[in-house]
Amino acid sequence: IRDRKNIVQDVVPPKKSIRNVELSSRSKSIDGTSKAETISSPKKDLFSRPVSINKQAPLKADYTEEVKHTPPQPPVDAPYRFEYSEPEKSSRKWVYLSLFVLVVAIGFGVSAMFRSAVIKVAPRQETMVVNATFAVKKDATGSILGFQTETITKEVEKTIDGTNLTTEQTVTKKAQGRIVIYNSYSPESQKLVATTRFETPEGLIFRLVSPVTVPGTQTKDGKVVSGSVEVTVEADKAGADYNVGMKDFTIPGFKGDPKYSKVYARSKTEMTGGFSGKQKIIPKDMLDKADAEMEASLKESLSKDIEVQIPTDFVMYKNSISYKFDAPTQSNSGTGSVVLKKRATASAIIFDKGSLTRAVLSKIMPNLGDDMVKITNLDALDFQPELPVSSLNTATVMNFTLNGNAQLVWVFDENNLKTDLLGLSTTNAYRVISNNKAIKEAWITAKPFWNRNIPSDPEKVELINTLNAQ
């Protein structure tokens, strides 16, 4: 028989429960057996036996005692092993979130300093047919439609080889040129007959080629403006001595009269063509060819020059330009060649754009009211005068017709509109713009992207008229 010590080592004690809990010595088992009786045998304290339970007897307690088992201890000579938990690191997500919020706040603050807005506005536009006749008067003001005459003179020259020109002849020619006569004497016009004398400071006499009427003074914008007219004069005598440059002229016939200092003239061109002596004869066919070439050159050049000198607030129609060509003059060069010179004068009718626009609108839109409208293609309309073009530069009254499609654009005050929009929200700005009858549509771009207001500083607001940006 194995000793008790070994038996105990070989047996694993079962888990204790209410069924094998030892009762005190004073208590009895439910079936009447005492504690002493339960442990009387040596084996009874080693083995648990089921206890019979009287199912009919009431139980005073029903519980389970959980026995905690001590984990096996390592041998004494084993190395120590320390187990511990890493300290928890604090979360940085709130730090990062705070930094993000701070950066965004700074960004919004800085961007607020650079707020700006661009407002693009498209004006109302319309096309209407024009087919109307107009009566005009030269230099008229006020409600009467007036016109003015613009004049320009130019000279060209052409050199012909004189090697084959063997025939010569004695030639006497008088110098000619253009002058402007001024009348600052009175509002009454001054008539001058042909051959009226004009004298240079050196005493050279030039005579008026054709009779002329010099307009009297006018008052414009509170100032007295002298009347003036451009004419051609010719030297009193032939010869190169009368080929002079730009001069001032007096009228000897007015000496002793207050008109003497009030009616005078100034050169428009130099005096040229004066000659006296032998000159080579150019065959007619050669002369006609050279004359035609110079005339074409003058016409092209004058049309460009007169268009350039038209004031920006006036309109000129090309088919109103009339040309007057002088006969070519001839002179000998120092190399044996012949120099031909030809002079021409171009005159054109010009109209004030504002006055002509109002006259046209009164015909095609009589019920326009107070709306401000301009015609952007006024110079593209077909102009047809009733008088011959050659007489337009001397006419004082005339009728003409305009035909074509007029491009109408409604005008609004850009500065006032910009001022009205400063500081408004984009919604209110669109509401203000929609109340302007002259505006068709508008676009507002505010920066930065989150900004929904137009800055109050006009320097940070740009207003663009799409018509001017084209």
Tab-separated table of C-alpha atoms in Angstrom:
chain	number	residue	atom	x	y	z
A	1	ILE	CA	0.000	0.000	0.000
A	2	ARG	CA	1.316	3.341	-1.061
A	3	ASP	CA	1.784	5.677	1.826
A	4	ARG	CA	-0.582	8.518	2.315
A	5	LYS	CA	1.911	11.137	1.242
A	6	ASN	CA	2.253	9.749	-2.217
A	7	ILE	CA	-1.480	9.295	-2.495
A	8	VAL	CA	-2.072	12.920	-1.786
A	9	GLN	CA	0.442	13.950	-4.398
A	10	ASP	CA	-1.166	11.777	-7.044
A	11	VAL	CA	-4.659	13.041	-6.484
A	12	VAL	CA	-5.826	16.424	-7.677
A	13	PRO	CA	-8.393	17.787	-5.291
A	14	PRO	CA	-11.658	18.493	-6.993
A	15	LYS	CA	-13.188	21.883	-7.098
A	16	LYS	CA	-14.911	22.665	-3.907
A	17	SER	CA	-18.625	23.229	-3.928
A	18	ILE	CA	-21.483	23.444	-1.595
A	19	ARG	CA	-21.580	19.684	-1.600
A	20	ASN	CA	-18.192	19.124	-0.047
A	21	VAL	CA	-17.981	22.065	2.310
A	22	GLU	CA	-17.205	20.902	5.802
A	23	LEU	CA	-19.719	21.885	8.397
A	24	SER	CA	-18.879	22.916	11.921
A	25	SER	CA	-18.705	20.263	14.593
A	26	ARG	CA	-21.909	21.454	16.084
A	27	SER	CA	-23.815	21.212	12.925
A	28	LYS	CA	-25.141	18.165	11.324
A	29	SER	CA	-25.526	17.219	7.795
A	30	ILE	CA	-28.825	17.369	6.305
A	31	ASP	CA	-29.244	13.629	6.591
A	32	GLY	CA	-28.420	13.647	10.320
A	33	THR	CA	-24.764	12.654	10.149
A	34	SER	CA	-22.344	14.619	12.286
A	35	LYS	CA	-19.036	16.055	11.231
A	36	ALA	CA	-17.198	13.528	13.346
A	37	GLU	CA	-18.816	10.806	11.455
A	38	THR	CA	-17.879	12.382	8.172
A	39	ILE	CA	-14.131	12.366	8.847
A	40	SER	CA	-13.884	9.163	10.920
A	41	SER	CA	-12.114	7.303	8.182
A	42	PRO	CA	-8.609	8.273	7.098
A	43	LYS	CA	-9.652	8.397	3.476
A	44	LYS	CA	-12.620	10.586	4.053
A	45	ASP	CA	-10.510	13.718	4.354
A	46	LEU	CA	-8.871	12.855	1.017
A	47	PHE	CA	-11.930	12.131	-1.019
A	48	SER	CA	-15.214	13.887	-1.176
A	49	ARG	CA	-18.322	11.909	-1.386
A	50	PRO	CA	-21.669	13.063	-2.564
A	51	VAL	CA	-23.964	14.027	0.247
A	52	SER	CA	-27.469	12.878	0.001
A	53	ILE	CA	-29.900	15.694	0.165
A	54	ASN	CA	-33.400	15.492	1.291
A	55	LYS	CA	-35.173	17.212	-1.429
A	56	GLN	CA	-38.065	17.902	0.809
A	57	ALA	CA	-36.006	19.643	3.435
A	58	PRO	CA	-35.602	23.404	2.980
A	59	LEU	CA	-32.167	24.719	2.212
A	60	LYS	CA	-30.840	27.496	4.328
A	61	ALA	CA	-28.040	28.455	1.929
A	62	ASP	CA	-27.164	27.862	-1.679
A	63	TYR	CA	-23.928	29.455	-2.804
A	64	THR	CA	-20.703	28.633	-4.476
A	65	GLU	CA	-17.374	29.690	-3.107
A	66	GLU	CA	-14.848	30.408	-5.771
A	67	VAL	CA	-11.386	29.400	-4.808
A	68	LYS	CA	-8.631	31.448	-6.194
A	69	HIS	CA	-5.654	29.435	-7.367
A	70	THR	CA	-2.190	30.805	-6.850
A	71	PRO	CA	-0.184	30.619	-10.061
A	72	PRO	CA	2.909	28.431	-9.887
A	73	GLN	CA	5.976	30.224	-8.613
A	74	PRO	CA	9.180	30.138	-10.643
A	75	PRO	CA	12.164	28.371	-9.175
A	76	VAL	CA	14.289	30.373	-6.831
A	77	ASP	CA	17.297	30.195	-9.072
A	78	ALA	CA	15.371	31.429	-12.157
A	79	PRO	CA	16.150	34.971	-13.337
A	80	TYR	CA	13.736	37.706	-12.365
A	81	ARG	CA	11.281	38.800	-15.020
A	82	PHE	CA	9.627	42.171	-14.651
A	83	GLU	CA	6.403	42.801	-16.482
A	84	TYR	CA	4.977	46.321	-16.630
A	85	SER	CA	2.714	48.394	-18.859
A	86	GLU	CA	4.120	51.208	-20.997
A	87	PRO	CA	2.885	54.573	-19.743
A	88	GLU	CA	0.065	55.845	-21.918
A	89	LYS	CA	1.078	58.656	-24.245
A	90	SER	CA	-1.248	61.606	-24.271
A	91	SER	CA	-3.143	62.040	-27.595
A	92	ARG	CA	-1.891	64.872	-29.891
A	93	LYS	CA	-4.945	65.124	-32.074
A	94	TRP	CA	-6.241	68.091	-30.063
A	95	VAL	CA	-2.925	69.857	-30.505
A	96	TYR	CA	-3.034	69.333	-34.240
A	97	LEU	CA	-6.658	70.417	-34.392
A	98	SER	CA	-5.884	73.583	-32.453
A	99	LEU	CA	-2.979	74.396	-34.766
A	100	PHE	CA	-5.193	73.838	-37.797
A	101	VAL	CA	-7.881	76.137	-36.437
A	102	LEU	CA	-5.257	78.776	-35.640
A	103	VAL	CA	-3.755	78.611	-39.139
A	104	VAL	CA	-7.204	78.876	-40.727
A	105	ALA	CA	-8.082	81.839	-38.524
A	106	ILE	CA	-4.836	83.601	-39.418
A	107	GLY	CA	-5.422	82.838	-43.102
A	108	PHE	CA	-8.894	84.306	-42.991
A	109	GLY	CA	-7.624	87.344	-41.139
A	110	VAL	CA	-4.837	87.998	-43.619
A	111	SER	CA	-7.030	87.358	-46.657
A	112	ALA	CA	-9.590	89.812	-45.282
A	113	MET	CA	-6.972	92.527	-45.704
A	114	PHE	CA	-6.799	91.768	-49.415
A	115	ARG	CA	-10.507	91.753	-50.212
A	116	SER	CA	-11.389	92.987	-53.674
A	117	ALA	CA	-14.163	92.813	-56.232
A	118	VAL	CA	-14.458	92.960	-60.021
A	119	ILE	CA	-17.799	94.076	-61.451
A	120	LYS	CA	-18.402	93.479	-65.153
A	121	VAL	CA	-21.386	95.294	-66.628
A	122	ALA	CA	-22.889	94.752	-70.077
A	123	PRO	CA	-24.916	97.754	-71.309
A	124	ARG	CA	-28.165	97.389	-73.185
A	125	GLN	CA	-27.724	97.290	-76.968
A	126	GLU	CA	-30.066	97.400	-79.936
A	127	THR	CA	-29.923	97.732	-83.745
A	128	MET	CA	-32.319	100.030	-85.615
A	129	VAL	CA	-32.706	100.985	-89.259
A	130	VAL	CA	-31.969	104.592	-90.245
A	131	ASN	CA	-33.434	106.183	-93.372
A	132	ALA	CA	-33.875	109.895	-92.794
A	133	THR	CA	-33.192	113.320	-94.316
A	134	PHE	CA	-31.605	116.149	-92.356
A	135	ALA	CA	-31.300	119.907	-92.949
A	136	VAL	CA	-28.138	121.516	-91.617
A	137	LYS	CA	-26.560	124.934	-91.421
A	138	LYS	CA	-22.895	125.796	-91.348
A	139	ASP	CA	-21.555	126.651	-87.881
A	140	ALA	CA	-25.063	126.478	-86.365
A	141	THR	CA	-25.379	126.070	-82.582
A	142	GLY	CA	-28.115	125.169	-80.138
A	143	SER	CA	-31.029	123.021	-81.288
A	144	ILE	CA	-30.184	123.462	-84.992
A	145	LEU	CA	-27.965	120.786	-86.443
A	146	GLY	CA	-24.804	122.377	-87.792
A	147	PHE	CA	-21.751	121.333	-89.727
A	148	GLN	CA	-18.213	122.562	-90.197
A	149	THR	CA	-15.723	122.409	-93.023
A	150	GLU	CA	-12.259	120.929	-92.518
A	151	THR	CA	-9.596	121.855	-95.090
A	152	ILE	CA	-6.064	120.654	-95.681
A	153	THR	CA	-3.520	121.478	-98.398
A	154	LYS	CA	-0.573	119.424	-99.532
A	155	GLU	CA	2.050	119.517	-102.283
A	156	VAL	CA	4.026	116.756	-103.985
A	157	GLU	CA	6.820	116.862	-106.531
A	158	LYS	CA	8.202	114.629	-109.224
A	159	THR	CA	11.586	114.786	-110.959
A	160	ILE	CA	11.837	114.111	-114.693
A	161	ASP	CA	15.127	113.302	-116.400
A	162	GLY	CA	15.972	116.236	-118.675
A	163	THR	CA	18.623	114.451	-120.770
A	164	ASN	CA	16.322	113.987	-123.754
A	165	LEU	CA	14.583	117.339	-123.306
A	166	THR	CA	16.287	119.541	-125.867
A	167	THR	CA	13.609	122.134	-126.503
A	168	GLU	CA	13.525	125.197	-124.269
A	169	GLN	CA	11.276	128.200	-123.942
A	170	THR	CA	11.123	131.428	-121.994
A	171	VAL	CA	8.716	131.067	-119.118
A	172	THR	CA	7.312	133.579	-116.609
A	173	LYS	CA	5.255	132.220	-113.745
A	174	LYS	CA	3.780	133.759	-110.633
A	175	ALA	CA	4.124	132.122	-107.259
A	176	GLN	CA	0.974	130.908	-105.557
A	177	GLY	CA	-0.023	129.747	-102.107
A	178	ARG	CA	-2.832	129.382	-99.570
A	179	ILE	CA	-3.627	131.859	-96.803
A	180	VAL	CA	-6.251	132.057	-94.038
A	181	ILE	CA	-8.092	135.383	-93.729
A	182	TYR	CA	-9.331	136.311	-90.227
A	183	ASN	CA	-12.114	138.745	-89.317
A	184	SER	CA	-11.993	139.834	-85.668
A	185	TYR	CA	-13.496	143.254	-86.403
A	186	SER	CA	-17.247	142.642	-85.916
A	187	PRO	CA	-19.946	139.958	-86.077
A	188	GLU	CA	-20.711	141.183	-89.577
A	189	SER	CA	-19.119	139.299	-92.457
A	190	GLN	CA	-16.508	141.009	-94.644
A	191	LYS	CA	-16.655	140.684	-98.430
A	192	LEU	CA	-13.423	140.817	-100.423
A	193	VAL	CA	-13.285	141.026	-104.208
A	194	ALA	CA	-10.861	139.177	-106.491
A	195	THR	CA	-7.400	140.798	-106.817
A	196	THR	CA	-7.651	142.159	-103.237
A	197	ARG	CA	-4.063	142.823	-102.177
A	198	PHE	CA	-2.271	141.143	-99.288
A	199	GLU	CA	1.153	142.427	-98.268
A	200	THR	CA	4.030	140.696	-96.487
A	201	PRO	CA	6.242	142.519	-93.939
A	202	GLU	CA	8.886	142.733	-96.730
A	203	GLY	CA	6.441	144.550	-99.005
A	204	LEU	CA	5.714	141.684	-101.425
A	205	ILE	CA	2.184	141.857	-102.800
A	206	PHE	CA	-0.079	138.857	-103.384
A	207	ARG	CA	-3.591	139.094	-104.804
A	208	LEU	CA	-6.787	137.191	-104.084
A	209	VAL	CA	-7.582	134.814	-106.974
A	210	SER	CA	-11.357	134.596	-106.359
A	211	PRO	CA	-13.838	136.755	-104.406
A	212	VAL	CA	-14.612	135.586	-100.855
A	213	THR	CA	-16.764	136.457	-97.856
A	214	VAL	CA	-15.030	136.302	-94.493
A	215	PRO	CA	-17.431	135.320	-91.647
A	216	GLY	CA	-17.796	137.713	-88.702
A	217	THR	CA	-16.945	137.016	-85.073
A	218	GLN	CA	-18.881	134.509	-82.953
A	219	THR	CA	-19.222	133.941	-79.232
A	220	LYS	CA	-18.527	130.363	-78.163
A	221	ASP	CA	-18.377	129.296	-74.526
A	222	GLY	CA	-18.245	132.946	-73.473
A	223	LYS	CA	-15.303	133.758	-75.744
A	224	VAL	CA	-15.244	135.832	-78.937
A	225	VAL	CA	-13.940	133.752	-81.858
A	226	SER	CA	-12.792	135.352	-85.101
A	227	GLY	CA	-14.397	134.308	-88.370
A	228	SER	CA	-11.999	132.803	-90.904
A	229	VAL	CA	-11.780	131.429	-94.424
A	230	GLU	CA	-9.002	129.775	-96.443
A	231	VAL	CA	-8.235	131.123	-99.930
A	232	THR	CA	-5.624	131.029	-102.719
A	233	VAL	CA	-3.477	134.051	-103.513
A	234	GLU	CA	-1.061	134.704	-106.372
A	235	ALA	CA	2.039	136.840	-106.531
A	236	ASP	CA	1.609	140.275	-108.042
A	237	LYS	CA	4.601	139.642	-110.306
A	238	ALA	CA	6.357	136.652	-111.823
A	239	GLY	CA	9.725	135.502	-110.625
A	240	ALA	CA	11.410	133.402	-107.986
A	241	ASP	CA	11.555	136.362	-105.592
A	242	TYR	CA	7.968	135.631	-104.577
A	243	ASN	CA	8.737	132.055	-103.562
A	244	VAL	CA	8.570	132.782	-99.837
A	245	GLY	CA	7.805	130.783	-96.708
A	246	MET	CA	5.160	131.236	-94.030
A	247	LYS	CA	4.209	134.904	-93.590
A	248	ASP	CA	1.707	137.268	-91.966
A	249	PHE	CA	-0.288	139.527	-94.305
A	250	THR	CA	-2.097	142.819	-94.018
A	251	ILE	CA	-4.607	144.360	-96.419
A	252	PRO	CA	-3.182	147.656	-97.728
A	253	GLY	CA	-6.671	148.792	-98.772
A	254	PHE	CA	-7.715	149.053	-95.093
A	255	LYS	CA	-4.937	151.392	-94.068
A	256	GLY	CA	-6.313	154.210	-91.900
A	257	ASP	CA	-9.353	152.087	-91.024
A	258	PRO	CA	-9.864	150.123	-87.748
A	259	LYS	CA	-10.266	147.061	-89.959
A	260	TYR	CA	-6.579	147.232	-90.883
A	261	SER	CA	-5.498	145.493	-87.650
A	262	LYS	CA	-8.662	143.417	-87.296
A	263	VAL	CA	-8.918	141.856	-90.754
A	264	TYR	CA	-5.651	140.113	-91.637
A	265	ALA	CA	-4.224	136.872	-93.035
A	266	ARG	CA	-1.601	134.222	-92.306
A	267	SER	CA	0.070	131.683	-94.553
A	268	LYS	CA	-1.429	128.218	-94.760
A	269	THR	CA	1.265	127.062	-97.189
A	270	GLU	CA	4.476	128.444	-98.626
A	271	MET	CA	4.383	130.514	-101.838
A	272	THR	CA	5.918	128.482	-104.650
A	273	GLY	CA	6.086	128.235	-108.458
A	274	GLY	CA	7.444	131.703	-109.209
A	275	PHE	CA	9.823	131.590	-112.176
A	276	SER	CA	11.173	133.800	-114.906
A	277	GLY	CA	13.623	132.510	-117.523
A	278	LYS	CA	14.236	129.627	-119.928
A	279	GLN	CA	12.733	126.282	-119.158
A	280	LYS	CA	12.873	122.932	-120.906
A	281	ILE	CA	9.666	121.870	-122.551
A	282	ILE	CA	8.224	118.529	-121.414
A	283	PRO	CA	6.222	116.662	-124.073
A	284	LYS	CA	2.456	116.688	-123.379
A	285	ASP	CA	2.086	112.921	-123.012
A	286	MET	CA	4.931	112.821	-120.482
A	287	LEU	CA	3.531	115.811	-118.632
A	288	ASP	CA	-0.008	114.343	-118.499
A	289	LYS	CA	1.291	111.049	-117.143
A	290	ALA	CA	3.322	112.746	-114.438
A	291	ASP	CA	0.364	114.986	-113.561
A	292	ALA	CA	-1.977	111.985	-113.154
A	293	GLU	CA	0.508	110.199	-110.922
A	294	MET	CA	0.927	113.226	-108.680
A	295	GLU	CA	-2.841	113.744	-108.472
A	296	ALA	CA	-3.447	110.127	-107.376
A	297	SER	CA	-0.697	110.420	-104.784
A	298	LEU	CA	-2.141	113.672	-103.454
A	299	LYS	CA	-5.664	112.292	-103.242
A	300	GLU	CA	-4.602	109.254	-101.254
A	301	SER	CA	-2.384	111.258	-98.953
A	302	LEU	CA	-4.909	114.028	-98.348
A	303	SER	CA	-7.735	111.619	-97.489
A	304	LYS	CA	-5.567	110.059	-94.775
A	305	ASP	CA	-4.267	113.359	-93.452
A	306	ILE	CA	-7.669	115.012	-93.218
A	307	GLU	CA	-9.088	112.002	-91.406
A	308	VAL	CA	-6.286	112.152	-88.842
A	309	GLN	CA	-6.839	115.819	-88.038
A	310	ILE	CA	-10.599	115.437	-87.404
A	311	PRO	CA	-11.317	116.026	-83.673
A	312	THR	CA	-12.318	112.889	-81.756
A	313	ASP	CA	-15.790	114.234	-80.938
A	314	PHE	CA	-16.576	114.861	-84.620
A	315	VAL	CA	-17.493	112.494	-87.433
A	316	MET	CA	-16.512	112.819	-91.094
A	317	TYR	CA	-17.959	110.984	-94.103
A	318	LYS	CA	-15.405	110.117	-96.774
A	319	ASN	CA	-17.794	110.768	-99.647
A	320	SER	CA	-18.084	114.367	-98.433
A	321	ILE	CA	-14.409	115.072	-99.222
A	322	SER	CA	-13.859	117.335	-102.203
A	323	TYR	CA	-10.492	117.943	-103.887
A	324	LYS	CA	-9.126	120.920	-105.738
A	325	PHE	CA	-5.905	120.425	-107.720
A	326	ASP	CA	-3.669	123.197	-108.964
A	327	ALA	CA	-1.876	122.927	-112.281
A	328	PRO	CA	1.642	121.501	-111.950
A	329	THR	CA	4.500	123.977	-111.808
A	330	GLN	CA	7.917	123.376	-113.328
A	331	SER	CA	11.393	124.362	-112.247
A	332	ASN	CA	14.908	123.424	-113.284
A	333	SER	CA	17.159	121.499	-110.951
A	334	GLY	CA	20.869	122.028	-110.643
A	335	THR	CA	21.571	118.661	-112.328
A	336	GLY	CA	19.717	119.348	-115.566
A	337	SER	CA	16.515	117.573	-114.543
A	338	VAL	CA	13.061	119.118	-114.449
A	339	VAL	CA	11.146	119.258	-111.136
A	340	LEU	CA	7.340	119.196	-111.328
A	341	LYS	CA	5.288	120.302	-108.323
A	342	LYS	CA	1.570	119.903	-107.809
A	343	ARG	CA	-0.566	121.237	-105.000
A	344	ALA	CA	-4.063	120.144	-103.946
A	345	THR	CA	-6.590	121.136	-101.316
A	346	ALA	CA	-9.047	118.708	-99.686
A	347	SER	CA	-12.207	119.864	-97.915
A	348	ALA	CA	-14.587	117.707	-95.886
A	349	ILE	CA	-17.870	118.138	-94.031
A	350	ILE	CA	-17.714	117.215	-90.341
A	351	PHE	CA	-20.481	116.932	-87.719
A	352	ASP	CA	-20.444	116.984	-83.950
A	353	LYS	CA	-21.143	113.388	-82.865
A	354	GLY	CA	-23.439	114.352	-80.014
A	355	SER	CA	-25.570	116.708	-82.123
A	356	LEU	CA	-25.844	114.283	-85.016
A	357	THR	CA	-26.686	111.372	-82.684
A	358	ARG	CA	-29.535	113.364	-81.109
A	359	ALA	CA	-30.830	114.269	-84.568
A	360	VAL	CA	-30.806	110.621	-85.675
A	361	LEU	CA	-32.458	109.376	-82.466
A	362	SER	CA	-35.203	111.969	-82.807
A	363	LYS	CA	-36.052	110.337	-86.140
A	364	ILE	CA	-35.885	106.648	-85.185
A	365	MET	CA	-36.808	106.792	-81.448
A	366	PRO	CA	-38.992	109.864	-80.875
A	367	ASN	CA	-40.220	108.509	-77.507
A	368	LEU	CA	-36.771	107.808	-76.070
A	369	GLY	CA	-37.283	110.087	-73.073
A	370	ASP	CA	-34.370	110.766	-70.731
A	371	ASP	CA	-32.390	107.647	-71.634
A	372	MET	CA	-28.855	108.345	-72.781
A	373	VAL	CA	-28.033	106.426	-75.970
A	374	LYS	CA	-25.093	106.626	-78.334
A	375	ILE	CA	-24.656	105.307	-81.875
A	376	THR	CA	-21.373	103.398	-82.016
A	377	ASN	CA	-21.207	103.128	-85.824
A	378	LEU	CA	-22.254	106.652	-86.737
A	379	ASP	CA	-19.451	106.978	-89.323
A	380	ALA	CA	-20.542	103.714	-91.011
A	381	LEU	CA	-23.932	105.108	-92.063
A	382	ASP	CA	-24.290	106.051	-95.728
A	383	PHE	CA	-24.041	109.844	-96.164
A	384	GLN	CA	-25.555	111.337	-99.330
A	385	PRO	CA	-25.540	115.153	-99.763
A	386	GLU	CA	-28.031	116.787	-102.113
A	387	LEU	CA	-25.435	119.323	-103.317
A	388	PRO	CA	-22.497	118.387	-105.552
A	389	VAL	CA	-19.491	117.351	-103.503
A	390	SER	CA	-17.352	120.022	-105.175
A	391	SER	CA	-19.523	122.795	-103.724
A	392	LEU	CA	-19.783	121.476	-100.171
A	393	ASN	CA	-16.791	123.470	-98.944
A	394	THR	CA	-18.469	126.750	-99.909
A	395	ALA	CA	-22.063	125.875	-98.900
A	396	THR	CA	-23.686	127.487	-95.861
A	397	VAL	CA	-26.871	125.362	-95.816
A	398	MET	CA	-27.470	121.891	-97.158
A	399	ASN	CA	-29.613	118.756	-96.930
A	400	PHE	CA	-28.386	115.191	-96.737
A	401	THR	CA	-29.684	111.692	-96.034
A	402	LEU	CA	-28.361	108.930	-93.780
A	403	ASN	CA	-29.102	105.258	-94.398
A	404	GLY	CA	-28.054	102.047	-92.685
A	405	ASN	CA	-28.301	100.002	-89.489
A	406	ALA	CA	-27.497	102.036	-86.409
A	407	GLN	CA	-25.911	100.202	-83.479
A	408	LEU	CA	-27.446	101.729	-80.319
A	409	VAL	CA	-25.850	101.424	-76.891
A	410	TRP	CA	-27.408	102.720	-73.672
A	411	VAL	CA	-25.060	104.843	-71.572
A	412	PHE	CA	-24.781	104.803	-67.761
A	413	ASP	CA	-22.581	106.740	-65.351
A	414	GLU	CA	-19.869	104.239	-64.407
A	415	ASN	CA	-18.491	106.322	-61.531
A	416	ASN	CA	-21.890	106.790	-59.905
A	417	LEU	CA	-22.719	103.100	-60.284
A	418	LYS	CA	-19.444	102.073	-58.661
A	419	THR	CA	-20.062	104.446	-55.753
A	420	ASP	CA	-23.584	103.059	-55.243
A	421	LEU	CA	-22.261	99.484	-55.021
A	422	LEU	CA	-19.474	100.075	-52.478
A	423	GLY	CA	-19.976	98.141	-49.236
A	424	LEU	CA	-23.042	96.221	-50.461
A	425	SER	CA	-23.455	92.464	-50.374
A	426	THR	CA	-23.373	90.827	-53.780
A	427	THR	CA	-27.091	90.090	-53.499
A	428	ASN	CA	-27.977	93.736	-52.861
A	429	ALA	CA	-25.526	94.846	-55.549
A	430	TYR	CA	-27.300	92.727	-58.157
A	431	ARG	CA	-30.596	94.239	-57.006
A	432	VAL	CA	-29.268	97.788	-57.501
A	433	ILE	CA	-27.881	96.941	-60.952
A	434	SER	CA	-31.146	95.357	-62.075
A	435	ASN	CA	-32.943	98.675	-61.463
A	436	ASN	CA	-30.735	100.450	-64.035
A	437	LYS	CA	-32.494	100.402	-67.420
A	438	ALA	CA	-29.239	101.026	-69.266
A	439	ILE	CA	-27.681	97.746	-68.059
A	440	LYS	CA	-28.501	94.394	-69.630
A	441	GLU	CA	-26.571	92.082	-67.273
A	442	ALA	CA	-23.701	92.073	-64.799
A	443	TRP	CA	-21.206	89.702	-63.145
A	444	ILE	CA	-19.636	90.253	-59.716
A	445	THR	CA	-16.508	88.387	-58.592
A	446	ALA	CA	-15.493	88.952	-54.976
A	447	LYS	CA	-12.163	87.792	-53.516
A	448	PRO	CA	-11.245	85.828	-51.455
A	449	PHE	CA	-13.732	83.076	-52.311
A	450	TRP	CA	-15.569	83.297	-48.989
A	451	ASN	CA	-16.149	87.048	-49.343
A	452	ARG	CA	-19.734	87.959	-50.217
A	453	ASN	CA	-19.456	91.745	-49.881
A	454	ILE	CA	-18.070	94.453	-52.140
A	455	PRO	CA	-15.304	96.385	-50.341
A	456	SER	CA	-16.043	99.934	-49.228
A	457	ASP	CA	-12.656	101.109	-50.518
A	458	PRO	CA	-13.093	102.198	-54.178
A	459	GLU	CA	-9.423	101.367	-54.822
A	460	LYS	CA	-10.239	97.694	-54.268
A	461	VAL	CA	-13.197	97.648	-56.646
A	462	GLU	CA	-12.844	97.510	-60.441
A	463	LEU	CA	-15.842	98.207	-62.652
A	464	ILE	CA	-15.498	97.051	-66.267
A	465	ASN	CA	-17.837	98.047	-69.070
A	466	THR	CA	-17.786	95.067	-71.384
A	467	LEU	CA	-18.405	97.339	-74.369
A	468	ASN	CA	-15.116	99.178	-73.734
A	469	ALA	CA	-13.242	95.938	-73.032
A	470	GLN	CA	-13.957	94.524	-76.495
